[in-house]
């Protein structure tokens, strides 16, 4: 049984997980529910950190099942968390699958960008800026799915040429050795830095608008703010932070600090350029028609999301239906491949909601909220920002924002705080849950999605590397956000 338990993950990891499962049983009787719940959080974060050794659905899932079995939460409350976040679940299932059918169009667009823009600094800035703009109007997970699709596509092109190349160069073919070793590592590092710039961009844009992140919509509803009002209330903090984020991108690319700065190897650039030219030359009428359908679908997608005509997941389902119907993809097995990327992460997200339900049931954050509300009113926005940022980094920013805005709204309804103070705390909660949460993959669903995607092992993107590469952004975005909160709201 030990041989097959958690498959071919390392023996030490198997022993650690068994140790966790046994220890937790004794812990609940000796240390009590609250301490044990915090231990569960630490153990769950550990399973995320080991994502490249073992997909967290299994290891984290066993912890979630044990948390329910030990009574730290209930299936009903776990289901309630899923129900509250059903839109995110539907988004993952359908929108990611919808993007799958747009891969040829994305590859067409981005291969042109890669071959035309030679400057890595300009390319990085473009990735951050486009991700920020798209996330402000669409959704961070959708934008991340696009980035992952593009990166996997380019890696696939490189790998295909690498695998088919001969070991010699006499007949004009690329030398396989030339594509391996340092060149391959440099190509991976190049993709890794671009994708990290991109997901940070989703956080920079996501904090600005009512629809950028799920918790933004919740906060906006509680305050009665529309799209423009929300943007204007957040702008004094979010616009300086966005500017600083773009400046950080330039500094990181010029200095090469924290794992950034890798250039696209000339061999890889030649491969992508050659691939683009070959694709353009050999593109059939059917493929041209497919690109046209995907282009129209992309316009409809952006319009549908910007106008919020339906929940994002349902728009994703409509995207699948329109594309497959007009491109003639009608066999069940042809549709199945589109869902392979999204469903494992959807399962992991539901497991994560069990841990969130445990946090809620054990009132782990309540002492921090009560303490913050009892401080001097002028210092409360800054304290709320710090508390939200720290808790979002270890749990989930949507959950943290939900808990905090609920408590603050109750204080407003009870007359403890006035309307102006209520608005100031709401701004602090929104920026606090969106900016410092880039510190770890736990904080934002987009980061977690990237860590557990098929791309992460291809480009050697581990939990530790994500934390390291996000660190300068965490310091700049989190630090400047705090300074602006203190200046604007105090």
Short mmCIF file of C-alpha atoms in Angstrom, two decimals:
data_model
loop_
_atom_site.label_atom_id
_atom_site.label_comp_id
_atom_site.label_asym_id
_atom_site.label_seq_id
_atom_site.Cartn_x
_atom_site.Cartn_y
_atom_site.Cartn_z
CA UNK A 1 0.00 0.00 0.00
CA UNK A 2 2.87 2.37 0.83
CA UNK A 3 4.33 1.73 -2.64
CA UNK A 4 1.20 2.97 -4.39
CA UNK A 5 0.22 5.65 -1.85
CA UNK A 6 0.70 9.03 -3.61
CA UNK A 7 2.26 7.26 -6.59
CA UNK A 8 5.86 8.05 -7.48
CA UNK A 9 6.21 11.06 -5.19
CA UNK A 10 9.35 10.95 -2.97
CA UNK A 11 9.39 8.54 -0.03
CA UNK A 12 10.05 11.39 2.45
CA UNK A 13 6.95 13.22 1.17
CA UNK A 14 4.79 10.10 1.66
CA UNK A 15 6.13 9.68 5.21
CA UNK A 16 5.52 13.37 5.95
CA UNK A 17 1.91 13.17 4.78
CA UNK A 18 1.26 10.03 6.84
CA UNK A 19 2.87 11.80 9.81
CA UNK A 20 0.55 14.80 9.32
CA UNK A 21 -2.56 12.63 9.17
CA UNK A 22 -1.63 10.75 12.37
CA UNK A 23 -0.41 13.83 14.26
CA UNK A 24 -3.63 15.76 13.56
CA UNK A 25 -5.72 13.14 15.37
CA UNK A 26 -3.69 13.51 18.57
CA UNK A 27 -3.41 17.29 18.13
CA UNK A 28 -7.15 17.90 18.26
CA UNK A 29 -7.39 16.19 21.67
CA UNK A 30 -4.16 17.62 23.11
CA UNK A 31 -3.88 21.10 21.55
CA UNK A 32 -7.55 21.83 20.84
CA UNK A 33 -9.51 22.87 17.74
CA UNK A 34 -8.02 26.33 17.18
CA UNK A 35 -4.36 25.30 17.26
CA UNK A 36 -5.08 22.20 15.19
CA UNK A 37 -6.91 24.31 12.58
CA UNK A 38 -3.84 26.54 12.23
CA UNK A 39 -1.70 23.40 11.89
CA UNK A 40 -4.02 22.20 9.10
CA UNK A 41 -3.49 25.52 7.27
CA UNK A 42 0.31 25.15 7.54
CA UNK A 43 0.10 21.54 6.30
CA UNK A 44 -2.14 22.53 3.38
CA UNK A 45 0.30 25.29 2.37
CA UNK A 46 3.06 22.66 2.50
CA UNK A 47 1.13 20.46 0.01
CA UNK A 48 0.84 23.47 -2.33
CA UNK A 49 4.57 24.11 -2.01
CA UNK A 50 5.21 20.50 -3.04
CA UNK A 51 2.96 20.77 -6.13
CA UNK A 52 5.72 19.59 -8.49
CA UNK A 53 6.34 16.48 -6.32
CA UNK A 54 2.66 15.58 -5.98
CA UNK A 55 -0.41 17.38 -7.33
CA UNK A 56 -2.06 18.99 -4.25
CA UNK A 57 -5.52 17.57 -5.00
CA UNK A 58 -4.52 14.23 -3.43
CA UNK A 59 -2.31 15.35 -0.54
CA UNK A 60 -4.36 18.46 0.27
CA UNK A 61 -7.57 16.54 -0.30
CA UNK A 62 -6.67 13.97 2.36
CA UNK A 63 -6.13 16.82 4.83
CA UNK A 64 -9.50 18.35 3.88
CA UNK A 65 -11.28 15.02 4.40
CA UNK A 66 -9.58 14.63 7.78
CA UNK A 67 -10.59 18.18 8.80
CA UNK A 68 -14.23 17.25 8.17
CA UNK A 69 -13.83 13.87 9.90
CA UNK A 70 -12.37 15.57 13.01
CA UNK A 71 -15.28 18.01 13.12
CA UNK A 72 -13.29 21.18 12.35
CA UNK A 73 -15.90 21.92 9.68
CA UNK A 74 -18.91 20.15 8.18
CA UNK A 75 -19.82 19.00 4.66
CA UNK A 76 -22.74 21.45 4.77
CA UNK A 77 -20.48 24.42 5.52
CA UNK A 78 -17.94 23.29 2.93
CA UNK A 79 -20.75 23.10 0.37
CA UNK A 80 -21.85 26.59 1.43
CA UNK A 81 -18.36 27.92 0.60
CA UNK A 82 -18.51 26.24 -2.81
CA UNK A 83 -22.02 27.64 -3.34
CA UNK A 84 -20.77 31.14 -2.48
CA UNK A 85 -17.99 30.73 -5.06
CA UNK A 86 -19.98 28.83 -7.70
CA UNK A 87 -19.26 31.55 -10.26
CA UNK A 88 -15.51 30.96 -9.86
CA UNK A 89 -16.01 27.18 -10.22
CA UNK A 90 -18.08 27.62 -13.40
CA UNK A 91 -15.51 30.11 -14.67
CA UNK A 92 -12.74 27.52 -14.33
CA UNK A 93 -14.70 24.68 -15.89
CA UNK A 94 -16.04 26.53 -18.92
CA UNK A 95 -13.87 29.59 -19.55
CA UNK A 96 -10.58 27.68 -19.52
CA UNK A 97 -12.11 25.13 -21.90
CA UNK A 98 -13.36 27.97 -24.11
CA UNK A 99 -9.85 29.43 -24.28
CA UNK A 100 -8.60 25.97 -25.37
CA UNK A 101 -10.47 26.31 -28.68
CA UNK A 102 -8.92 29.77 -29.19
CA UNK A 103 -5.34 28.51 -29.00
CA UNK A 104 -4.65 28.80 -32.78
CA UNK A 105 -5.69 32.48 -32.70
CA UNK A 106 -3.65 33.18 -29.56
CA UNK A 107 -0.60 31.49 -31.05
CA UNK A 108 -1.07 33.49 -34.27
CA UNK A 109 -1.24 36.83 -32.42
CA UNK A 110 1.51 36.20 -29.88
CA UNK A 111 3.93 34.63 -32.38
CA UNK A 112 3.69 37.90 -34.36
CA UNK A 113 4.35 39.86 -31.14
CA UNK A 114 7.33 37.64 -30.23
CA UNK A 115 8.92 38.02 -33.66
CA UNK A 116 8.31 41.78 -33.99
CA UNK A 117 9.27 42.94 -30.47
CA UNK A 118 12.89 41.98 -29.84
CA UNK A 119 13.37 44.01 -26.64
CA UNK A 120 12.73 41.87 -23.56
CA UNK A 121 11.96 44.98 -21.49
CA UNK A 122 9.29 46.13 -23.95
CA UNK A 123 7.88 42.61 -24.19
CA UNK A 124 7.69 42.32 -20.38
CA UNK A 125 6.02 45.73 -20.08
CA UNK A 126 3.52 44.71 -22.75
CA UNK A 127 2.69 41.51 -20.86
CA UNK A 128 2.18 43.35 -17.56
CA UNK A 129 0.18 46.20 -19.10
CA UNK A 130 -2.06 43.98 -21.27
CA UNK A 131 -2.69 41.59 -18.37
CA UNK A 132 -3.59 44.54 -16.13
CA UNK A 133 -5.97 46.10 -18.67
CA UNK A 134 -7.65 42.80 -19.51
CA UNK A 135 -7.99 41.84 -15.82
CA UNK A 136 -9.60 45.19 -15.05
CA UNK A 137 -12.43 44.40 -17.47
CA UNK A 138 -12.43 40.62 -17.67
CA UNK A 139 -11.17 38.24 -15.01
CA UNK A 140 -7.72 37.34 -13.70
CA UNK A 141 -8.25 33.57 -14.15
CA UNK A 142 -9.35 34.03 -17.77
CA UNK A 143 -6.29 36.18 -18.52
CA UNK A 144 -4.02 33.66 -16.76
CA UNK A 145 -5.54 30.84 -18.83
CA UNK A 146 -4.64 32.79 -21.98
CA UNK A 147 -1.06 33.35 -20.79
CA UNK A 148 -0.66 29.66 -19.93
CA UNK A 149 -2.04 28.58 -23.33
CA UNK A 150 0.41 30.85 -25.15
CA UNK A 151 3.43 29.75 -23.10
CA UNK A 152 2.56 26.04 -23.45
CA UNK A 153 2.13 26.58 -27.19
CA UNK A 154 5.56 28.14 -27.61
CA UNK A 155 7.22 25.52 -25.43
CA UNK A 156 5.50 22.85 -27.54
CA UNK A 157 6.88 24.37 -30.76
CA UNK A 158 10.41 24.47 -29.30
CA UNK A 159 10.15 20.92 -27.94
CA UNK A 160 8.83 19.59 -31.26
CA UNK A 161 11.80 21.05 -33.17
CA UNK A 162 14.18 19.86 -30.44
CA UNK A 163 12.83 16.29 -30.54
CA UNK A 164 12.94 16.04 -34.32
CA UNK A 165 16.42 17.58 -34.75
CA UNK A 166 19.33 15.33 -35.62
CA UNK A 167 22.52 15.20 -33.55
CA UNK A 168 24.49 16.61 -36.45
CA UNK A 169 24.31 19.77 -38.49
CA UNK A 170 25.70 18.68 -41.86
CA UNK A 171 22.31 18.49 -43.58
CA UNK A 172 21.25 21.96 -42.41
CA UNK A 173 19.15 20.80 -39.49
CA UNK A 174 19.43 22.32 -36.05
CA UNK A 175 21.80 20.54 -33.70
CA UNK A 176 19.90 18.88 -30.84
CA UNK A 177 22.76 19.70 -28.46
CA UNK A 178 22.39 23.36 -29.42
CA UNK A 179 18.74 23.23 -28.30
CA UNK A 180 19.47 21.47 -25.00
CA UNK A 181 21.41 22.43 -21.89
CA UNK A 182 21.90 26.15 -21.33
CA UNK A 183 19.77 27.16 -24.33
CA UNK A 184 16.78 25.19 -23.07
CA UNK A 185 17.24 26.56 -19.55
CA UNK A 186 17.46 30.10 -20.90
CA UNK A 187 14.27 29.56 -22.92
CA UNK A 188 12.50 28.21 -19.82
CA UNK A 189 13.75 31.16 -17.78
CA UNK A 190 12.52 33.55 -20.50
CA UNK A 191 9.01 32.04 -20.46
CA UNK A 192 9.03 31.87 -16.64
CA UNK A 193 9.79 35.56 -16.28
CA UNK A 194 7.17 36.59 -18.86
CA UNK A 195 4.44 34.49 -17.27
CA UNK A 196 5.25 35.85 -13.80
CA UNK A 197 5.12 39.42 -15.13
CA UNK A 198 1.76 38.54 -16.64
CA UNK A 199 0.14 37.11 -13.48
CA UNK A 200 1.39 40.06 -11.42
CA UNK A 201 -0.25 42.24 -14.08
CA UNK A 202 -3.58 40.49 -13.38
CA UNK A 203 -3.29 41.59 -9.73
CA UNK A 204 -2.37 45.16 -10.72
CA UNK A 205 -5.40 45.47 -12.98
CA UNK A 206 -7.73 43.34 -10.87
CA UNK A 207 -7.59 45.69 -7.87
CA UNK A 208 -8.72 48.72 -9.90
CA UNK A 209 -12.27 47.89 -10.95
CA UNK A 210 -15.54 46.46 -9.71
CA UNK A 211 -15.19 43.31 -11.84
CA UNK A 212 -11.43 42.77 -11.54
CA UNK A 213 -11.67 40.25 -8.68
CA UNK A 214 -14.66 38.42 -7.12
CA UNK A 215 -14.28 40.25 -3.78
CA UNK A 216 -14.34 43.64 -5.54
CA UNK A 217 -17.89 42.97 -6.69
CA UNK A 218 -18.88 41.92 -3.18
CA UNK A 219 -17.36 45.08 -1.65
CA UNK A 220 -18.95 47.28 -4.32
CA UNK A 221 -22.38 45.76 -3.66
CA UNK A 222 -22.10 46.34 0.10
CA UNK A 223 -21.17 50.00 -0.49
CA UNK A 224 -23.63 50.58 -3.34
CA UNK A 225 -20.86 51.64 -5.76
CA UNK A 226 -21.21 51.26 -9.53
CA UNK A 227 -18.27 50.60 -11.91
CA UNK A 228 -17.15 54.25 -12.18
CA UNK A 229 -17.60 55.02 -8.46
CA UNK A 230 -15.56 51.96 -7.48
CA UNK A 231 -12.74 52.93 -9.86
CA UNK A 232 -12.66 56.55 -8.63
CA UNK A 233 -12.60 55.52 -4.94
CA UNK A 234 -9.71 53.10 -5.54
CA UNK A 235 -7.75 55.23 -8.06
CA UNK A 236 -5.75 57.37 -5.55
CA UNK A 237 -4.15 54.12 -4.35
CA UNK A 238 -4.33 51.77 -7.34
CA UNK A 239 -3.00 54.10 -10.09
CA UNK A 240 0.27 54.95 -8.25
CA UNK A 241 0.67 51.25 -7.47
CA UNK A 242 0.11 50.31 -11.13
CA UNK A 243 2.76 52.84 -12.18
CA UNK A 244 5.19 51.49 -9.58
CA UNK A 245 4.46 47.93 -10.76
CA UNK A 246 5.40 48.82 -14.34
CA UNK A 247 8.57 50.56 -13.11
CA UNK A 248 9.45 47.44 -11.08
CA UNK A 249 9.13 45.34 -14.25
CA UNK A 250 11.68 47.54 -16.03
CA UNK A 251 14.12 47.43 -13.08
CA UNK A 252 13.85 43.64 -12.74
CA UNK A 253 14.47 43.08 -16.46
CA UNK A 254 17.43 45.48 -16.62
CA UNK A 255 19.11 44.11 -13.47
CA UNK A 256 18.18 40.43 -13.81
CA UNK A 257 17.35 40.23 -10.09
CA UNK A 258 15.08 37.56 -8.56
CA UNK A 259 15.20 35.26 -11.59
CA UNK A 260 14.13 37.82 -14.21
CA UNK A 261 16.02 39.26 -17.18
CA UNK A 262 16.53 36.12 -19.32
CA UNK A 263 16.48 36.93 -23.05
CA UNK A 264 14.88 34.80 -25.73
CA UNK A 265 17.73 32.62 -27.10
CA UNK A 266 18.48 33.33 -30.77
CA UNK A 267 17.92 29.66 -31.60
CA UNK A 268 14.47 29.78 -29.98
CA UNK A 269 13.66 33.09 -31.71
CA UNK A 270 14.62 31.54 -35.05
CA UNK A 271 12.45 28.49 -34.30
CA UNK A 272 9.42 30.64 -33.44
CA UNK A 273 9.99 32.87 -36.48
CA UNK A 274 10.41 29.85 -38.74
CA UNK A 275 7.31 28.23 -37.23
CA UNK A 276 5.29 31.43 -37.80
CA UNK A 277 6.40 31.71 -41.44
CA UNK A 278 5.71 28.02 -42.07
CA UNK A 279 2.26 28.26 -40.47
CA UNK A 280 1.41 31.33 -42.56
CA UNK A 281 2.59 29.66 -45.75
CA UNK A 282 0.86 26.31 -45.17
CA UNK A 283 -2.37 27.57 -43.56
CA UNK A 284 -5.37 25.86 -45.17
CA UNK A 285 -8.71 27.49 -45.96
CA UNK A 286 -10.23 25.53 -43.08
CA UNK A 287 -7.61 26.91 -40.66
CA UNK A 288 -8.13 30.46 -41.96
CA UNK A 289 -11.86 30.04 -41.44
CA UNK A 290 -11.17 28.73 -37.92
CA UNK A 291 -9.08 31.83 -37.10
CA UNK A 292 -11.93 34.03 -38.32
CA UNK A 293 -14.44 32.23 -36.07
CA UNK A 294 -12.06 32.46 -33.11
CA UNK A 295 -11.53 36.18 -33.77
CA UNK A 296 -15.28 36.86 -33.84
CA UNK A 297 -15.67 34.73 -30.68
CA UNK A 298 -12.93 36.75 -28.95
CA UNK A 299 -14.76 40.01 -29.75
CA UNK A 300 -18.04 38.55 -28.48
CA UNK A 301 -16.24 37.29 -25.34
CA UNK A 302 -14.77 40.71 -24.51
CA UNK A 303 -18.11 42.44 -25.19
CA UNK A 304 -20.01 39.89 -23.08
CA UNK A 305 -17.62 40.17 -20.15
CA UNK A 306 -17.34 43.96 -20.31
CA UNK A 307 -21.14 44.38 -20.38
CA UNK A 308 -21.68 41.60 -17.77
CA UNK A 309 -24.57 40.09 -19.69
CA UNK A 310 -24.23 36.82 -17.75
CA UNK A 311 -22.02 35.15 -15.11
CA UNK A 312 -18.51 34.60 -16.45
CA UNK A 313 -18.79 30.79 -16.43
CA UNK A 314 -21.93 30.87 -18.58
CA UNK A 315 -20.23 33.23 -21.05
CA UNK A 316 -17.41 30.66 -21.21
CA UNK A 317 -19.93 27.90 -21.99
CA UNK A 318 -21.45 30.07 -24.73
CA UNK A 319 -17.92 30.59 -26.09
CA UNK A 320 -17.41 26.82 -26.31
CA UNK A 321 -20.77 26.30 -28.04
CA UNK A 322 -20.29 29.06 -30.64
CA UNK A 323 -16.73 28.06 -31.54
CA UNK A 324 -17.31 24.32 -31.77
CA UNK A 325 -20.63 24.69 -33.64
CA UNK A 326 -19.20 26.94 -36.36
CA UNK A 327 -15.85 25.10 -36.63
CA UNK A 328 -17.55 21.72 -36.93
CA UNK A 329 -16.13 20.15 -33.74
CA UNK A 330 -19.04 17.91 -32.78
CA UNK A 331 -17.48 14.64 -31.51
CA UNK A 332 -17.59 14.08 -27.76
CA UNK A 333 -13.95 12.99 -27.50
CA UNK A 334 -12.83 16.15 -29.34
CA UNK A 335 -14.57 18.26 -26.70
CA UNK A 336 -13.13 16.25 -23.80
CA UNK A 337 -9.54 17.45 -24.31
CA UNK A 338 -10.60 21.04 -23.65
CA UNK A 339 -11.59 20.21 -20.07
CA UNK A 340 -8.42 18.31 -19.11
CA UNK A 341 -6.53 21.43 -17.93
CA UNK A 342 -9.33 22.97 -15.87
CA UNK A 343 -10.93 20.07 -14.00
CA UNK A 344 -8.01 19.01 -11.77
CA UNK A 345 -7.62 22.61 -10.59
CA UNK A 346 -11.39 22.90 -10.09
CA UNK A 347 -11.19 19.86 -7.81
CA UNK A 348 -8.28 21.45 -5.93
CA UNK A 349 -10.23 24.70 -5.55
CA UNK A 350 -13.16 22.84 -3.97
CA UNK A 351 -10.69 21.21 -1.54
CA UNK A 352 -9.39 24.70 -0.78
CA UNK A 353 -12.94 25.82 0.03
CA UNK A 354 -13.11 23.04 2.65
CA UNK A 355 -10.06 24.59 4.34
CA UNK A 356 -11.70 28.02 4.06
CA UNK A 357 -14.86 26.61 5.70
CA UNK A 358 -12.67 25.33 8.53
CA UNK A 359 -11.13 28.81 8.98
CA UNK A 360 -14.64 30.26 9.15
CA UNK A 361 -16.05 27.65 11.53
CA UNK A 362 -13.10 27.93 13.94
CA UNK A 363 -13.21 31.76 13.84
CA UNK A 364 -9.46 31.90 13.24
CA UNK A 365 -9.53 35.48 11.95
CA UNK A 366 -12.07 36.89 14.43
CA UNK A 367 -9.53 37.98 17.12
CA UNK A 368 -7.60 39.98 14.50
CA UNK A 369 -10.78 41.69 13.25
CA UNK A 370 -11.95 42.53 16.77
CA UNK A 371 -8.54 43.93 17.69
CA UNK A 372 -8.40 46.10 14.53
CA UNK A 373 -11.90 47.52 15.12
CA UNK A 374 -10.96 48.52 18.67
CA UNK A 375 -7.98 50.64 17.58
CA UNK A 376 -7.90 54.39 17.00
CA UNK A 377 -10.15 55.17 13.94
CA UNK A 378 -7.42 57.13 12.13
CA UNK A 379 -5.05 54.15 12.27
CA UNK A 380 -7.70 51.55 11.35
CA UNK A 381 -7.37 51.73 7.50
CA UNK A 382 -3.62 51.01 7.72
CA UNK A 383 -4.17 48.19 10.23
CA UNK A 384 -6.94 46.66 8.13
CA UNK A 385 -4.68 46.82 5.07
CA UNK A 386 -1.86 44.98 6.88
CA UNK A 387 -4.18 42.40 8.48
CA UNK A 388 -5.95 41.69 5.17
CA UNK A 389 -2.66 41.43 3.31
CA UNK A 390 -1.09 39.00 5.80
CA UNK A 391 -4.18 36.79 6.02
CA UNK A 392 -4.73 36.82 2.24
CA UNK A 393 -1.18 35.59 1.67
CA UNK A 394 -1.77 32.49 3.82
CA UNK A 395 -5.40 31.73 2.95
CA UNK A 396 -7.57 33.23 0.20
CA UNK A 397 -8.18 36.89 -0.58
CA UNK A 398 -11.84 36.38 -1.51
CA UNK A 399 -12.58 34.72 1.83
CA UNK A 400 -10.63 37.31 3.83
CA UNK A 401 -12.41 40.19 2.08
CA UNK A 402 -15.80 38.53 2.61
CA UNK A 403 -15.21 38.14 6.35
CA UNK A 404 -13.80 41.64 6.86
CA UNK A 405 -16.37 43.57 4.81
CA UNK A 406 -19.15 41.68 6.62
CA UNK A 407 -17.80 42.70 10.03
CA UNK A 408 -17.25 46.32 8.96
CA UNK A 409 -20.74 46.54 7.46
CA UNK A 410 -22.20 45.24 10.74
CA UNK A 411 -20.28 47.97 12.62
CA UNK A 412 -21.71 50.58 10.23
CA UNK A 413 -25.29 49.28 10.56
CA UNK A 414 -24.93 49.26 14.38
CA UNK A 415 -23.76 52.86 14.32
CA UNK A 416 -20.24 52.12 15.56
CA UNK A 417 -18.68 53.83 12.51
CA UNK A 418 -19.99 56.49 10.10
CA UNK A 419 -20.37 56.25 6.31
CA UNK A 420 -17.05 57.95 5.50
CA UNK A 421 -15.14 55.60 7.81
CA UNK A 422 -17.04 52.63 6.33
CA UNK A 423 -15.88 53.66 2.83
CA UNK A 424 -12.28 54.15 3.97
CA UNK A 425 -12.17 50.68 5.56
CA UNK A 426 -13.73 49.16 2.41
CA UNK A 427 -10.97 50.70 0.28
CA UNK A 428 -8.33 49.39 2.71
CA UNK A 429 -9.90 45.91 2.62
CA UNK A 430 -10.01 45.83 -1.20
CA UNK A 431 -6.43 47.00 -1.69
CA UNK A 432 -5.17 44.91 1.24
CA UNK A 433 -6.62 41.67 -0.12
CA UNK A 434 -5.48 42.33 -3.72
CA UNK A 435 -1.94 43.73 -3.46
CA UNK A 436 0.10 41.97 -0.69
CA UNK A 437 -1.61 38.66 -1.60
CA UNK A 438 0.78 38.31 -4.58
CA UNK A 439 3.35 37.13 -1.99
CA UNK A 440 2.29 33.48 -2.28
CA UNK A 441 0.29 31.29 -4.69
CA UNK A 442 -2.28 30.78 -1.89
CA UNK A 443 -3.42 34.38 -1.95
CA UNK A 444 -4.78 34.62 -5.48
CA UNK A 445 -6.55 31.96 -7.52
CA UNK A 446 -4.67 33.05 -10.67
CA UNK A 447 -1.30 32.34 -9.01
CA UNK A 448 -2.50 28.98 -7.69
CA UNK A 449 -3.86 28.11 -11.14
CA UNK A 450 -0.47 28.84 -12.70
CA UNK A 451 1.42 26.81 -10.06
CA UNK A 452 -0.75 23.72 -10.63
CA UNK A 453 -1.03 24.08 -14.43
CA UNK A 454 0.65 21.89 -17.04
CA UNK A 455 3.02 24.78 -17.75
CA UNK A 456 4.68 24.93 -14.30
CA UNK A 457 6.75 21.70 -14.61
CA UNK A 458 7.72 22.55 -18.21
CA UNK A 459 9.36 25.82 -17.17
CA UNK A 460 10.50 24.62 -13.71
CA UNK A 461 8.19 26.99 -11.85
CA UNK A 462 7.96 25.71 -8.28
CA UNK A 463 6.21 27.21 -5.23
CA UNK A 464 9.54 28.52 -3.95
CA UNK A 465 10.45 30.11 -7.29
CA UNK A 466 7.04 31.80 -7.49
CA UNK A 467 7.47 33.26 -4.00
CA UNK A 468 11.03 34.42 -4.84
CA UNK A 469 10.03 36.01 -8.16
CA UNK A 470 6.96 37.65 -6.63
CA UNK A 471 8.96 39.06 -3.69
CA UNK A 472 10.06 42.37 -5.31
CA UNK A 473 6.51 42.95 -6.53
CA UNK A 474 5.16 42.10 -3.06
CA UNK A 475 7.48 44.65 -1.44
CA UNK A 476 6.76 47.40 -3.97
CA UNK A 477 3.00 46.85 -4.42
CA UNK A 478 2.33 46.00 -0.79
CA UNK A 479 4.58 48.74 0.58
CA UNK A 480 3.39 51.53 -1.70
CA UNK A 481 -0.22 50.40 -1.21
CA UNK A 482 0.21 50.79 2.56
CA UNK A 483 1.83 54.21 2.20
CA UNK A 484 -0.98 55.43 -0.07
CA UNK A 485 -3.63 54.04 2.31
CA UNK A 486 -2.02 55.94 5.19
CA UNK A 487 -1.75 59.16 3.16
CA UNK A 488 -5.17 59.06 1.47
CA UNK A 489 -7.39 57.46 4.14
CA UNK A 490 -5.91 58.57 7.49
#
